[in-house]
Amino acid sequence: MTTATIATDHKIAVHTELVDESIVKWYFYAALLFLTTSMLAGILVSLQLIQHNPFTGIEIFSPGRWRMVHTNAVAYGFLANGFLGCLHWAIPRLTLHPVLDKRLSWFIYAAWQFVVGATAVGILFGEAQGLEWGETPVWIDPLAQVGLLLVAINFMTPIARMKGPMYVSLWYFLAAFIWTFLTYAMGNFIPEYFVSGTSAGAVGGLFIHDLVGLFVTPLGWGLMYYFVPILIKKPIWSHGLSLVGFWGLAFFYPLQGIHHFLYTPIPMFLQYGAVVSTIAVELVVTTVIINFFGSIWGNWSIVRTNLPVRYFYTGMVFYFLTCLQCSFQVTLTFQKIIHFSDWVVGHAHMVMFGVFSMWIMGMMTYLFPRLLKREWASQNLIEWHYWLSTVGLAVMAADLILLGLFQGWSWAALEPWDASTDFSFPFWVLRTIAGLAMFGGLLALLTNIWKTVKLAPAKA
Amino acid sequence: MNRSMAWTVTIVFGVLILIPSMLGFMMKFGELVELTKGVSDGGGFAITPVVNYLLASLGFFCLLLWAALNGMFRDLEQPKYLMLENERELDANV
Ligand code: HEM
């Protein structure tokens, strides 16, 4: 960027003109409302699996529906709202330009809450679309698609207005807006209207896979590349390496989707291609991990003293672990054992909660005091939130991953199905207890927000 | 490594690794398309996701070229310092 550009950009560089703080706050409130709903749904489903469903026989409380509410509310209600809130903070500050139109932002906010709320209601009343992670009733899909387009336009305008080389976070955001739009369209419309049977299955698998890798991952990494340096007050170790990570994700990630179809009639060269490109992504992930650990090297005490940074790095450790798992999971040998088992459920919680939710919680822990203009009412409660979430998740993930192996071996040994459900029972009880601990953590956060809003004196 | 050396290494790697791999992939993919023509369960369903991938990647390849030609990667480390400097100024201005 030339000196002249910096000067022009700096003319408008006043935080209050760039960032609409109230929308960030309201996105966070919405995210937490959906997280509460999702966790209650998760607890209900887990109670069903240990034969303690309190609502047996009531149709709209049937666990099959609440499972979909659980996953949809977490992905589109919690993660999407949490990310959108953080993006409303990060993008204007990174580009030094406000979003295209603040009224458009509020419109998108309202429309998105409608989409997610209507999805939950539609699912409960049996209107779900038969597509995993795309259960949003078909009549809402076009609305959601337009919403995603508006999000892209609103955020891409400040990025386009910026001049000079872009910081890595902006590369990730830019790509995420394009990918999410395309992924949503591919997953929700192609299998519904254009292809059927196995083809639809293949597209559906790619859709689930790309939602994690091309919507959640780039937004998560982009935000980490922004928040970590400003909190540890040190630039990222290597910007060049971070760009290698970005372009690596762009080119290797999408082809991996077929690794969900090992042992299917898909030609072996494509299955092997997916395995190889998954291994390539493991290398890409390693560059990202090295970069973040390189950045904090020599300054580890900050993880103890600064809670948001602790959240971020806990998420990174879980990220490393989930990716390590992936490199095993992608082999044909391993697939034989773990496919369809609780290993996968453990993996899903480790990545969605252990990584991305941890990062969002870290960003909320950092931003709420700034948004509310006062310190947290209780330091104890934010510590409780962290520890209950981390320990709860670690126990849940370890429990389910181990159980998955036992189930796989039992099935491989051709033991009766009942044997596997019998020995799964205590593991499922432990999952419920761990889930209650995670929910306890969330309650600590909600109480703390309430106290902070109501009780704590505002900063002068 | 000077610039011309870097270019030579890139081109040599490109020729040795990328071109044969791309050719191999295209041939295999072409065979698959041929084999599955008119057959309903011959694995042809894999074609849709692969074509999706190729189209999306083509777009990103163009973006990469555009970025390189516009000097986005000339001073690779500068954006990380500028970002922190902007942050400091924004916070000082509150
Ligand atoms: C109160 C805490 C939670 C409990 C008790 C819980 C429980 C459950 C249960 C019982 C299932 C269904 C498993 C099955 O079908 O066998 C499930 C699925 C899932 N949950 Fe949770 N969950 C909790 C929190 C979360 C959170 C916070 C997230 C994400 C941030 C999450 C993400 C998922 C995902 C992605 C799946 C789908 C897994 C798959 O299809 O393989 N859960 N959860």
Coordinates of C-alpha atoms and ligand atoms in Angstrom, one line a residue:
Chain A
M1 CA 0.0 0.0 0.0
T2 CA 1.4 3.4 -0.9
T3 CA 1.7 6.2 1.6
A4 CA -1.0 8.1 -0.2
T5 CA -3.4 5.2 0.1
I6 CA -2.7 4.9 3.8
A7 CA -3.4 8.6 4.2
T8 CA -6.7 8.5 2.4
D9 CA -7.8 5.3 4.2
H10 CA -6.8 6.9 7.6
K11 CA -9.1 9.8 7.0
I12 CA -12.1 7.7 7.9
A13 CA -10.3 5.5 10.4
V14 CA -12.5 6.2 13.4
H15 CA -13.7 3.1 15.1
T16 CA -17.3 4.3 15.7
E17 CA -17.7 5.3 12.1
L18 CA -16.4 1.9 10.9
V19 CA -18.0 -0.5 13.3
D20 CA -21.7 -0.7 14.2
E21 CA -21.2 -2.1 17.7
S22 CA -24.8 -2.8 18.4
I23 CA -25.1 -5.2 15.5
V24 CA -22.1 -7.2 16.7
K25 CA -23.8 -7.4 20.2
W26 CA -27.1 -8.5 18.8
Y27 CA -25.5 -11.1 16.6
F28 CA -23.9 -12.5 19.8
Y29 CA -27.2 -12.5 21.7
A30 CA -28.8 -14.4 18.8
A31 CA -25.9 -16.8 18.6
L32 CA -26.2 -17.6 22.3
L33 CA -30.0 -18.0 22.1
F34 CA -29.5 -20.7 19.4
L35 CA -26.6 -22.3 21.2
T36 CA -28.9 -22.7 24.3
T37 CA -31.6 -24.2 22.1
S38 CA -29.1 -26.5 20.4
M39 CA -27.6 -27.7 23.6
L40 CA -31.0 -28.4 25.1
A41 CA -31.8 -30.4 22.0
G42 CA -28.5 -32.3 22.3
I43 CA -29.3 -33.2 25.9
L44 CA -32.7 -34.4 24.9
V45 CA -31.3 -36.7 22.2
S46 CA -28.6 -38.0 24.5
L47 CA -31.3 -38.7 27.1
Q48 CA -33.2 -40.7 24.5
L49 CA -30.2 -42.8 23.8
I50 CA -30.0 -43.7 27.5
Q51 CA -33.8 -44.4 27.5
H52 CA -34.6 -41.4 29.7
N53 CA -36.4 -39.2 27.2
P54 CA -38.9 -37.2 29.3
F55 CA -41.1 -36.5 26.3
T56 CA -41.6 -40.0 24.8
G57 CA -44.7 -40.2 22.6
I58 CA -45.1 -36.5 21.9
E59 CA -44.6 -36.0 18.1
I60 CA -42.9 -32.6 18.1
F61 CA -40.5 -33.7 20.7
S62 CA -39.4 -36.8 18.8
P63 CA -35.7 -37.2 19.1
G64 CA -35.2 -37.6 15.3
R65 CA -36.5 -34.1 14.8
W66 CA -34.6 -32.6 17.8
R67 CA -31.4 -34.1 16.5
M68 CA -31.9 -32.0 13.3
V69 CA -32.7 -29.0 15.5
H70 CA -29.5 -29.6 17.4
T71 CA -27.3 -29.6 14.3
N72 CA -29.1 -26.9 12.4
A73 CA -29.3 -24.5 15.3
V74 CA -25.6 -25.0 16.1
A75 CA -24.4 -24.5 12.5
Y76 CA -26.7 -21.8 11.2
G77 CA -27.9 -20.3 14.5
F78 CA -24.8 -20.3 16.7
L79 CA -21.7 -20.5 14.4
A80 CA -23.1 -18.4 11.6
N81 CA -24.5 -15.7 13.9
G82 CA -21.3 -15.7 16.0
F83 CA -19.1 -15.4 12.9
L84 CA -21.3 -12.7 11.4
G85 CA -21.0 -10.7 14.6
C86 CA -17.2 -11.0 14.6
L87 CA -17.0 -10.1 10.9
H88 CA -18.9 -6.9 11.5
W89 CA -16.1 -6.0 13.9
A90 CA -13.1 -7.3 12.0
I91 CA -13.8 -6.5 8.3
P92 CA -14.3 -2.7 8.7
R93 CA -11.3 -2.5 11.0
L94 CA -9.1 -4.5 8.7
T95 CA -10.1 -2.6 5.5
L96 CA -10.7 0.8 7.2
H97 CA -14.0 1.0 5.3
P98 CA -17.5 0.4 6.7
V99 CA -19.7 -2.3 5.3
L100 CA -21.7 -1.4 2.2
D101 CA -24.8 -0.3 4.1
K102 CA -25.6 -0.5 7.8
R103 CA -29.3 -0.8 7.1
L104 CA -28.6 -3.7 4.8
S105 CA -26.7 -5.3 7.7
W106 CA -29.8 -5.0 10.0
F107 CA -32.0 -6.4 7.2
I108 CA -29.8 -9.4 6.8
Y109 CA -29.7 -9.8 10.6
A110 CA -33.5 -10.0 10.8
A111 CA -33.8 -12.2 7.7
W112 CA -31.2 -14.6 9.0
Q113 CA -33.0 -15.0 12.4
F114 CA -36.2 -15.7 10.5
V115 CA -34.4 -18.3 8.3
V116 CA -33.0 -20.1 11.3
G117 CA -36.1 -19.8 13.4
A118 CA -38.3 -21.0 10.6
T119 CA -36.0 -23.9 10.0
A120 CA -36.3 -25.1 13.6
V121 CA -40.1 -24.7 13.5
G122 CA -40.3 -26.4 10.1
I123 CA -38.2 -29.3 11.3
L124 CA -40.3 -29.7 14.4
F125 CA -43.5 -29.9 12.4
G126 CA -42.1 -32.5 10.1
E127 CA -41.2 -30.3 7.1
A128 CA -37.5 -31.1 7.0
Q129 CA -35.8 -31.5 3.6
G130 CA -34.3 -34.9 3.2
L131 CA -30.7 -33.7 3.0
E132 CA -28.3 -33.9 6.0
W133 CA -27.3 -30.4 7.2
G134 CA -29.7 -29.0 4.6
E135 CA -32.9 -29.9 6.5
T136 CA -34.1 -26.3 6.1
P137 CA -37.5 -26.7 4.5
V138 CA -37.3 -26.3 0.7
W139 CA -39.4 -23.1 0.7
I140 CA -36.8 -21.4 2.9
D141 CA -33.8 -22.3 0.7
P142 CA -34.2 -19.5 -1.9
L143 CA -34.5 -17.0 0.9
A144 CA -31.4 -18.3 2.6
Q145 CA -29.6 -18.2 -0.8
V146 CA -30.5 -14.6 -1.3
G147 CA -29.4 -13.9 2.3
L148 CA -26.0 -15.3 1.6
L149 CA -25.7 -13.2 -1.6
L150 CA -26.5 -10.1 0.4
V151 CA -24.0 -11.0 3.1
A152 CA -21.4 -11.4 0.4
I153 CA -22.2 -8.0 -1.2
N154 CA -22.3 -6.2 2.1
F155 CA -18.9 -7.5 3.2
M156 CA -17.1 -7.7 -0.1
T157 CA -17.6 -4.1 -0.9
P158 CA -15.2 -2.8 1.8
I159 CA -12.7 -5.5 0.9
A160 CA -12.9 -4.4 -2.8
R161 CA -12.5 -0.7 -1.8
M162 CA -9.3 -1.4 -0.1
K163 CA -6.1 -0.9 -2.0
G164 CA -2.8 -2.7 -1.9
P165 CA -1.8 -6.3 -0.7
M166 CA -4.5 -7.9 1.4
Y167 CA -3.9 -9.3 4.9
V168 CA -4.5 -13.0 5.0
S169 CA -7.7 -12.8 7.0
L170 CA -9.3 -10.9 4.1
W171 CA -8.3 -13.6 1.7
Y172 CA -10.0 -16.1 3.9
F173 CA -13.2 -14.0 4.2
L174 CA -13.4 -13.2 0.5
A175 CA -13.1 -16.9 -0.3
A176 CA -15.6 -17.9 2.4
F177 CA -18.3 -15.6 1.0
I178 CA -17.9 -17.1 -2.5
W179 CA -17.6 -20.7 -1.3
T180 CA -20.5 -20.5 1.2
F181 CA -22.8 -19.2 -1.5
L182 CA -21.8 -21.9 -4.0
T183 CA -21.8 -24.7 -1.5
Y184 CA -25.3 -23.8 -0.3
A185 CA -26.6 -23.7 -3.8
M186 CA -24.9 -26.9 -4.7
G187 CA -26.1 -28.8 -1.7
N188 CA -29.7 -27.5 -1.5
F189 CA -30.7 -27.3 -5.1
I190 CA -28.8 -29.9 -7.1
P191 CA -29.9 -33.0 -5.2
E192 CA -33.4 -31.6 -4.8
Y193 CA -34.1 -30.6 -8.4
F194 CA -31.4 -31.8 -10.8
V195 CA -29.9 -35.2 -9.9
S196 CA -31.2 -38.2 -7.9
G197 CA -30.1 -41.5 -6.4
T198 CA -26.4 -42.0 -5.8
S199 CA -25.5 -38.8 -7.6
A200 CA -27.6 -36.9 -5.1
G201 CA -25.9 -38.8 -2.3
A202 CA -22.5 -37.8 -3.7
V203 CA -23.4 -34.2 -3.9
G204 CA -25.0 -34.3 -0.4
G205 CA -21.7 -35.7 1.0
L206 CA -19.7 -33.1 -0.7
F207 CA -22.1 -30.4 0.7
I208 CA -21.6 -31.5 4.3
H209 CA -17.9 -31.7 3.8
D210 CA -17.6 -28.3 2.1
L211 CA -19.8 -26.6 4.8
V212 CA -17.1 -27.5 7.3
G213 CA -14.2 -26.7 5.1
L214 CA -15.3 -23.9 3.0
F215 CA -17.7 -22.0 5.3
V216 CA -16.7 -22.6 8.9
T217 CA -12.9 -23.2 8.4
P218 CA -12.0 -20.1 6.4
L219 CA -14.1 -17.8 8.6
G220 CA -12.6 -19.4 11.7
W221 CA -9.0 -19.2 10.5
G222 CA -9.5 -15.7 9.1
L223 CA -10.8 -14.4 12.4
M224 CA -7.9 -16.1 14.3
Y225 CA -5.4 -14.5 12.0
Y226 CA -7.0 -11.2 13.0
F227 CA -7.6 -11.6 16.8
V228 CA -4.5 -13.6 17.8
P229 CA -1.9 -10.9 16.7
I230 CA -3.9 -8.1 18.3
L231 CA -4.3 -9.9 21.6
I232 CA -0.7 -11.2 21.8
K233 CA 0.4 -7.8 20.4
K234 CA 2.8 -9.4 18.0
P235 CA 2.4 -9.9 14.2
I236 CA 1.8 -13.4 12.9
W237 CA 5.0 -15.4 12.6
S238 CA 5.0 -15.6 8.8
H239 CA 2.5 -13.9 6.6
G240 CA 3.9 -15.8 3.6
L241 CA 3.3 -19.1 5.2
S242 CA -0.3 -18.1 6.1
L243 CA -0.9 -17.4 2.4
V244 CA 0.5 -20.9 1.6
G245 CA -2.1 -22.2 4.0
F246 CA -4.9 -20.2 2.3
W247 CA -4.1 -21.2 -1.2
G248 CA -3.5 -24.8 -0.1
L249 CA -7.0 -24.9 1.4
A250 CA -8.5 -23.3 -1.8
F251 CA -7.0 -25.9 -4.1
F252 CA -6.8 -29.1 -2.1
Y253 CA -9.9 -29.0 0.2
P254 CA -12.8 -29.2 -2.3
L255 CA -11.5 -32.5 -3.9
Q256 CA -11.4 -34.3 -0.6
G257 CA -15.2 -34.6 -0.3
I258 CA -15.0 -38.0 -1.9
H259 CA -13.2 -39.4 1.1
H260 CA -16.7 -39.7 2.6
F261 CA -17.3 -42.4 -0.1
L262 CA -14.5 -44.8 0.4
Y263 CA -15.7 -48.3 -0.4
T264 CA -18.5 -47.0 -2.6
P265 CA -18.9 -47.7 -6.3
I266 CA -16.9 -44.5 -7.0
P267 CA -13.9 -45.4 -9.1
M268 CA -10.8 -46.1 -7.1
F269 CA -8.6 -43.5 -8.8
L270 CA -11.0 -40.9 -7.4
Q271 CA -11.1 -42.4 -3.9
Y272 CA -7.3 -42.5 -3.9
G273 CA -7.2 -38.9 -5.3
A274 CA -9.4 -37.9 -2.3
V275 CA -7.1 -39.7 0.1
V276 CA -4.0 -38.0 -1.4
S277 CA -5.6 -34.6 -1.4
T278 CA -6.7 -35.1 2.3
I279 CA -3.1 -35.8 3.1
A280 CA -2.1 -32.7 1.3
V281 CA -4.5 -30.7 3.4
E282 CA -3.0 -32.2 6.5
L283 CA 0.3 -30.6 5.4
V284 CA -1.5 -27.3 4.8
V285 CA -3.0 -27.5 8.3
T286 CA 0.4 -28.2 9.7
T287 CA 1.7 -24.9 8.2
V288 CA -1.2 -23.0 9.9
I289 CA -0.5 -24.7 13.2
I290 CA 3.2 -24.0 13.0
N291 CA 2.5 -20.4 12.2
F292 CA 0.2 -19.8 15.2
F293 CA 2.5 -21.7 17.6
G294 CA 5.5 -19.8 16.1
S295 CA 3.7 -16.5 16.9
I296 CA 3.2 -17.2 20.5
W297 CA 6.6 -18.9 21.1
G298 CA 8.4 -17.5 24.1
N299 CA 5.3 -15.8 25.4
W300 CA 3.4 -18.8 26.7
S301 CA 2.4 -17.2 30.0
I302 CA -0.2 -15.2 28.1
V303 CA -2.2 -18.4 27.7
R304 CA -2.6 -18.4 31.5
T305 CA -3.3 -14.8 32.0
N306 CA -5.4 -13.9 29.0
L307 CA -8.6 -15.9 28.7
P308 CA -9.5 -15.1 25.0
V309 CA -6.0 -16.2 24.0
R310 CA -6.4 -19.4 26.1
Y311 CA -9.7 -20.1 24.2
F312 CA -8.0 -19.6 20.9
Y313 CA -5.0 -21.8 21.6
T314 CA -7.2 -24.5 23.2
G315 CA -9.2 -24.5 19.9
M316 CA -5.9 -24.8 18.0
V317 CA -4.9 -27.9 20.0
F318 CA -8.3 -29.5 19.3
Y319 CA -7.8 -28.5 15.7
F320 CA -4.5 -30.3 15.5
L321 CA -6.1 -33.3 17.2
T322 CA -9.1 -33.4 14.8
C323 CA -6.8 -33.1 11.8
L324 CA -4.6 -35.8 13.1
Q325 CA -7.7 -38.0 13.5
C326 CA -8.6 -37.1 9.9
S327 CA -5.3 -38.4 8.6
F328 CA -6.2 -41.8 10.2
Q329 CA -9.8 -41.7 9.3
V330 CA -9.0 -41.2 5.6
T331 CA -7.2 -44.5 5.3
L332 CA -9.3 -47.4 4.0
T333 CA -8.0 -49.6 6.8
F334 CA -9.4 -47.2 9.5
Q335 CA -12.6 -46.6 7.6
K336 CA -13.5 -50.3 8.0
I337 CA -13.6 -49.9 11.7
I338 CA -15.0 -46.5 12.4
H339 CA -17.6 -45.8 9.7
F340 CA -21.1 -45.4 11.2
S341 CA -19.7 -45.6 14.7
D342 CA -19.7 -43.0 17.6
W343 CA -16.1 -42.2 16.6
V344 CA -17.6 -39.9 14.0
V345 CA -19.9 -38.2 16.5
G346 CA -16.9 -37.7 18.8
H347 CA -14.9 -36.2 15.9
A348 CA -17.8 -33.9 15.0
H349 CA -18.1 -32.5 18.5
M350 CA -14.4 -32.1 18.8
V351 CA -14.2 -30.0 15.7
M352 CA -17.5 -28.0 16.0
F353 CA -17.3 -27.3 19.7
G354 CA -13.6 -27.9 20.5
V355 CA -12.4 -25.7 17.7
F356 CA -14.9 -23.3 16.2
S357 CA -17.1 -22.7 19.3
M358 CA -14.0 -22.3 21.4
W359 CA -12.8 -19.6 19.1
I360 CA -16.2 -17.9 19.0
M361 CA -16.3 -18.0 22.8
G362 CA -12.8 -16.5 23.0
M363 CA -13.9 -13.7 20.7
M364 CA -17.0 -13.1 22.7
T365 CA -15.0 -13.1 25.9
Y366 CA -12.8 -10.4 24.4
L367 CA -15.5 -8.3 22.7
F368 CA -18.3 -8.3 25.2
P369 CA -16.5 -5.9 27.6
R370 CA -15.7 -3.7 24.7
L371 CA -19.2 -3.7 23.4
L372 CA -20.8 -3.2 26.8
K373 CA -18.1 -0.7 27.8
R374 CA -17.5 -2.4 31.1
E375 CA -15.4 -5.2 32.5
W376 CA -16.9 -8.6 33.1
A377 CA -19.0 -8.6 36.2
S378 CA -17.4 -11.9 37.4
Q379 CA -13.9 -13.2 36.5
N380 CA -14.8 -16.4 38.3
L381 CA -17.8 -17.1 36.0
I382 CA -15.8 -16.6 32.8
E383 CA -13.2 -19.0 34.2
W384 CA -16.0 -21.5 35.0
H385 CA -17.3 -21.1 31.5
Y386 CA -13.9 -22.0 30.1
W387 CA -13.2 -24.9 32.3
L388 CA -16.6 -26.6 32.1
S389 CA -16.7 -26.2 28.4
T390 CA -13.1 -27.5 27.9
V391 CA -13.3 -30.4 30.4
G392 CA -16.9 -31.3 29.3
L393 CA -15.8 -31.4 25.6
A394 CA -12.6 -33.3 26.3
V395 CA -14.5 -36.0 28.2
M396 CA -17.3 -36.2 25.6
A397 CA -14.9 -36.5 22.7
A398 CA -12.6 -39.0 24.4
D399 CA -15.6 -41.1 25.5
L400 CA -17.2 -41.2 22.0
I401 CA -14.0 -41.8 20.1
L402 CA -13.1 -44.7 22.3
L403 CA -16.7 -46.1 22.1
G404 CA -16.5 -45.8 18.3
L405 CA -13.5 -48.1 18.3
F406 CA -15.2 -50.7 20.5
Q407 CA -18.4 -50.5 18.3
G408 CA -16.3 -51.0 15.1
W409 CA -14.4 -53.9 16.5
S410 CA -17.6 -55.5 17.7
W411 CA -19.3 -55.2 14.4
A412 CA -16.3 -56.4 12.5
A413 CA -16.3 -59.5 14.8
L414 CA -19.9 -60.0 13.7
E415 CA -21.2 -59.8 17.3
P416 CA -25.0 -59.2 17.5
W417 CA -26.1 -55.6 17.2
D418 CA -27.6 -55.7 20.7
A419 CA -24.2 -56.4 22.2
S420 CA -22.9 -53.1 20.8
T421 CA -25.8 -51.1 22.1
D422 CA -25.5 -52.8 25.5
F423 CA -21.8 -51.9 26.0
S424 CA -22.4 -48.4 24.5
F425 CA -24.8 -47.6 27.3
P426 CA -22.4 -46.4 30.0
F427 CA -20.5 -44.4 27.4
W428 CA -23.7 -42.7 26.4
V429 CA -24.4 -41.9 30.1
L430 CA -21.0 -40.3 30.4
R431 CA -21.7 -38.3 27.2
T432 CA -24.9 -37.0 28.8
I433 CA -22.9 -36.0 32.0
A434 CA -20.2 -34.3 29.9
G435 CA -23.0 -32.5 27.9
L436 CA -24.5 -31.2 31.1
A437 CA -21.1 -29.9 32.1
M438 CA -20.8 -28.0 28.8
F439 CA -24.3 -26.7 29.3
G440 CA -23.4 -25.6 32.8
G441 CA -20.5 -23.6 31.2
L442 CA -22.9 -21.9 28.9
L443 CA -25.2 -21.0 31.8
A444 CA -22.2 -19.5 33.6
L445 CA -21.6 -17.3 30.5
L446 CA -25.2 -16.3 30.2
T447 CA -25.4 -15.4 33.9
N448 CA -22.2 -13.3 33.6
I449 CA -23.5 -11.4 30.6
W450 CA -26.8 -10.7 32.5
K451 CA -24.8 -9.5 35.5
T452 CA -22.5 -7.4 33.4
V453 CA -25.3 -5.7 31.6
K454 CA -27.4 -5.1 34.7
L455 CA -25.0 -4.7 37.6
A456 CA -21.5 -3.8 36.7
P457 CA -20.8 -0.1 36.6
A458 CA -19.9 1.3 33.2
K459 CA -16.3 2.3 32.5
A460 CA -15.8 6.1 32.8
Chain B
M1 CA 17.6 -17.4 -4.5
N2 CA 17.5 -14.7 -7.2
R3 CA 14.3 -14.1 -9.3
S4 CA 15.3 -15.9 -12.5
M5 CA 16.5 -18.9 -10.5
A6 CA 13.1 -19.0 -8.6
W7 CA 11.3 -18.9 -11.9
T8 CA 13.4 -21.7 -13.4
V9 CA 12.8 -23.9 -10.4
T10 CA 9.0 -23.2 -10.5
I11 CA 8.8 -24.0 -14.2
V12 CA 10.9 -27.2 -13.9
F13 CA 8.7 -28.4 -11.0
G14 CA 5.6 -27.4 -13.0
V15 CA 6.7 -29.4 -16.0
L16 CA 7.9 -32.4 -14.0
I17 CA 5.1 -32.8 -11.6
L18 CA 2.0 -30.9 -12.5
I19 CA 1.7 -31.6 -16.2
P20 CA 2.0 -35.4 -16.1
S21 CA -0.4 -35.5 -13.1
M22 CA -2.9 -33.3 -14.9
L23 CA -2.6 -35.4 -18.0
G24 CA -3.0 -38.6 -16.0
F25 CA -6.1 -37.3 -14.2
M26 CA -7.7 -36.0 -17.4
M27 CA -7.2 -39.3 -19.2
K28 CA -8.6 -41.3 -16.3
F29 CA -11.5 -38.9 -15.9
G30 CA -12.2 -39.1 -19.7
E31 CA -12.2 -42.9 -19.4
L32 CA -14.7 -42.7 -16.6
V33 CA -17.0 -40.4 -18.5
E34 CA -16.8 -42.8 -21.5
L35 CA -17.4 -45.9 -19.4
T36 CA -20.4 -44.5 -17.6
K37 CA -22.2 -43.1 -20.7
G38 CA -25.7 -44.6 -20.6
V39 CA -24.9 -46.8 -17.6
S40 CA -27.0 -45.9 -14.6
D41 CA -24.9 -47.3 -11.7
G42 CA -21.4 -47.3 -13.1
G43 CA -19.9 -44.8 -10.7
G44 CA -20.9 -42.0 -13.0
F45 CA -22.4 -40.1 -10.0
A46 CA -18.8 -39.0 -9.1
I47 CA -18.8 -36.8 -12.2
T48 CA -21.0 -34.1 -10.7
P49 CA -18.8 -33.4 -7.6
V50 CA -15.6 -33.6 -9.7
V51 CA -16.9 -31.1 -12.2
N52 CA -18.0 -28.8 -9.4
Y53 CA -14.6 -29.0 -8.0
L54 CA -12.9 -28.2 -11.3
L55 CA -15.1 -25.2 -11.9
A56 CA -14.6 -23.8 -8.5
S57 CA -10.9 -24.3 -8.7
L58 CA -10.7 -22.7 -12.1
G59 CA -12.2 -19.6 -10.5
F60 CA -9.6 -19.6 -7.7
F61 CA -6.8 -20.2 -10.2
C62 CA -7.9 -17.0 -12.0
L63 CA -8.0 -15.2 -8.7
L64 CA -4.5 -16.4 -7.9
L65 CA -3.2 -15.2 -11.3
W66 CA -4.9 -11.8 -10.9
A67 CA -3.5 -11.4 -7.4
A68 CA 0.0 -12.3 -8.5
L69 CA -0.1 -9.9 -11.5
N70 CA -1.4 -7.1 -9.3
G71 CA 1.6 -7.4 -7.0
M72 CA -0.3 -8.9 -4.0
F73 CA 2.6 -11.2 -3.3
R74 CA 5.5 -8.8 -3.9
D75 CA 6.1 -7.8 -0.3
L76 CA 4.7 -10.8 1.5
E77 CA 5.3 -9.7 5.1
Q78 CA 4.2 -6.1 4.9
P79 CA 0.4 -6.6 5.5
K80 CA 0.9 -8.1 8.9
Y81 CA 2.7 -5.0 10.2
L82 CA 0.3 -2.6 8.6
M83 CA -2.7 -4.5 10.2
L84 CA -1.2 -4.1 13.7
E85 CA -0.4 -0.5 13.1
N86 CA -4.0 0.2 12.0
E87 CA -5.3 -1.5 15.0
R88 CA -3.2 0.6 17.3
E89 CA -4.4 3.8 15.6
L90 CA -8.0 2.7 15.7
D91 CA -7.8 2.0 19.4
A92 CA -5.9 5.3 20.1
N93 CA -8.7 7.2 18.2
V94 CA -11.6 5.8 20.3
Ligands
HEM1 C1 -25.0 -30.1 25.7 C2 -24.1 -30.5 24.9 C3 -24.3 -31.5 23.8 C4 -24.9 -32.7 23.8 C5 -25.4 -33.5 25.0 C6 -24.9 -33.2 22.5 C7 -25.4 -34.5 22.1 C8 -25.5 -34.9 20.8 C9 -26.1 -36.1 20.3 C10 -26.8 -37.1 21.3 C11 -26.0 -36.2 19.0 C12 -26.5 -37.3 18.1 C13 -25.5 -38.4 18.0 C14 -26.1 -39.6 17.3 O1 -26.9 -39.5 16.4 O2 -25.7 -40.8 17.7 C15 -25.2 -35.0 18.6 C16 -24.9 -34.8 17.3 C17 -24.1 -33.7 16.9 N1 -23.7 -32.7 17.7 FE1 -24.0 -32.5 19.7 N2 -24.3 -32.3 21.7 C18 -24.0 -31.2 22.5 C19 -23.4 -30.0 22.0 C20 -23.0 -29.8 20.7 C21 -22.3 -28.6 20.3 C22 -22.1 -27.4 21.2 C23 -22.1 -28.8 19.0 C24 -21.4 -27.8 18.0 C25 -20.9 -26.7 18.3 C26 -22.5 -30.1 18.6 C27 -22.4 -30.6 17.3 C28 -23.0 -31.8 16.9 C29 -22.8 -32.4 15.6 C30 -22.0 -31.7 14.5 C31 -23.5 -33.5 15.6 C32 -23.7 -34.5 14.4 C33 -22.7 -35.6 14.5 C34 -22.8 -36.6 13.3 O3 -23.8 -36.6 12.6 O4 -21.9 -37.4 13.2 N3 -23.1 -30.7 19.7 N4 -24.9 -34.3 19.7

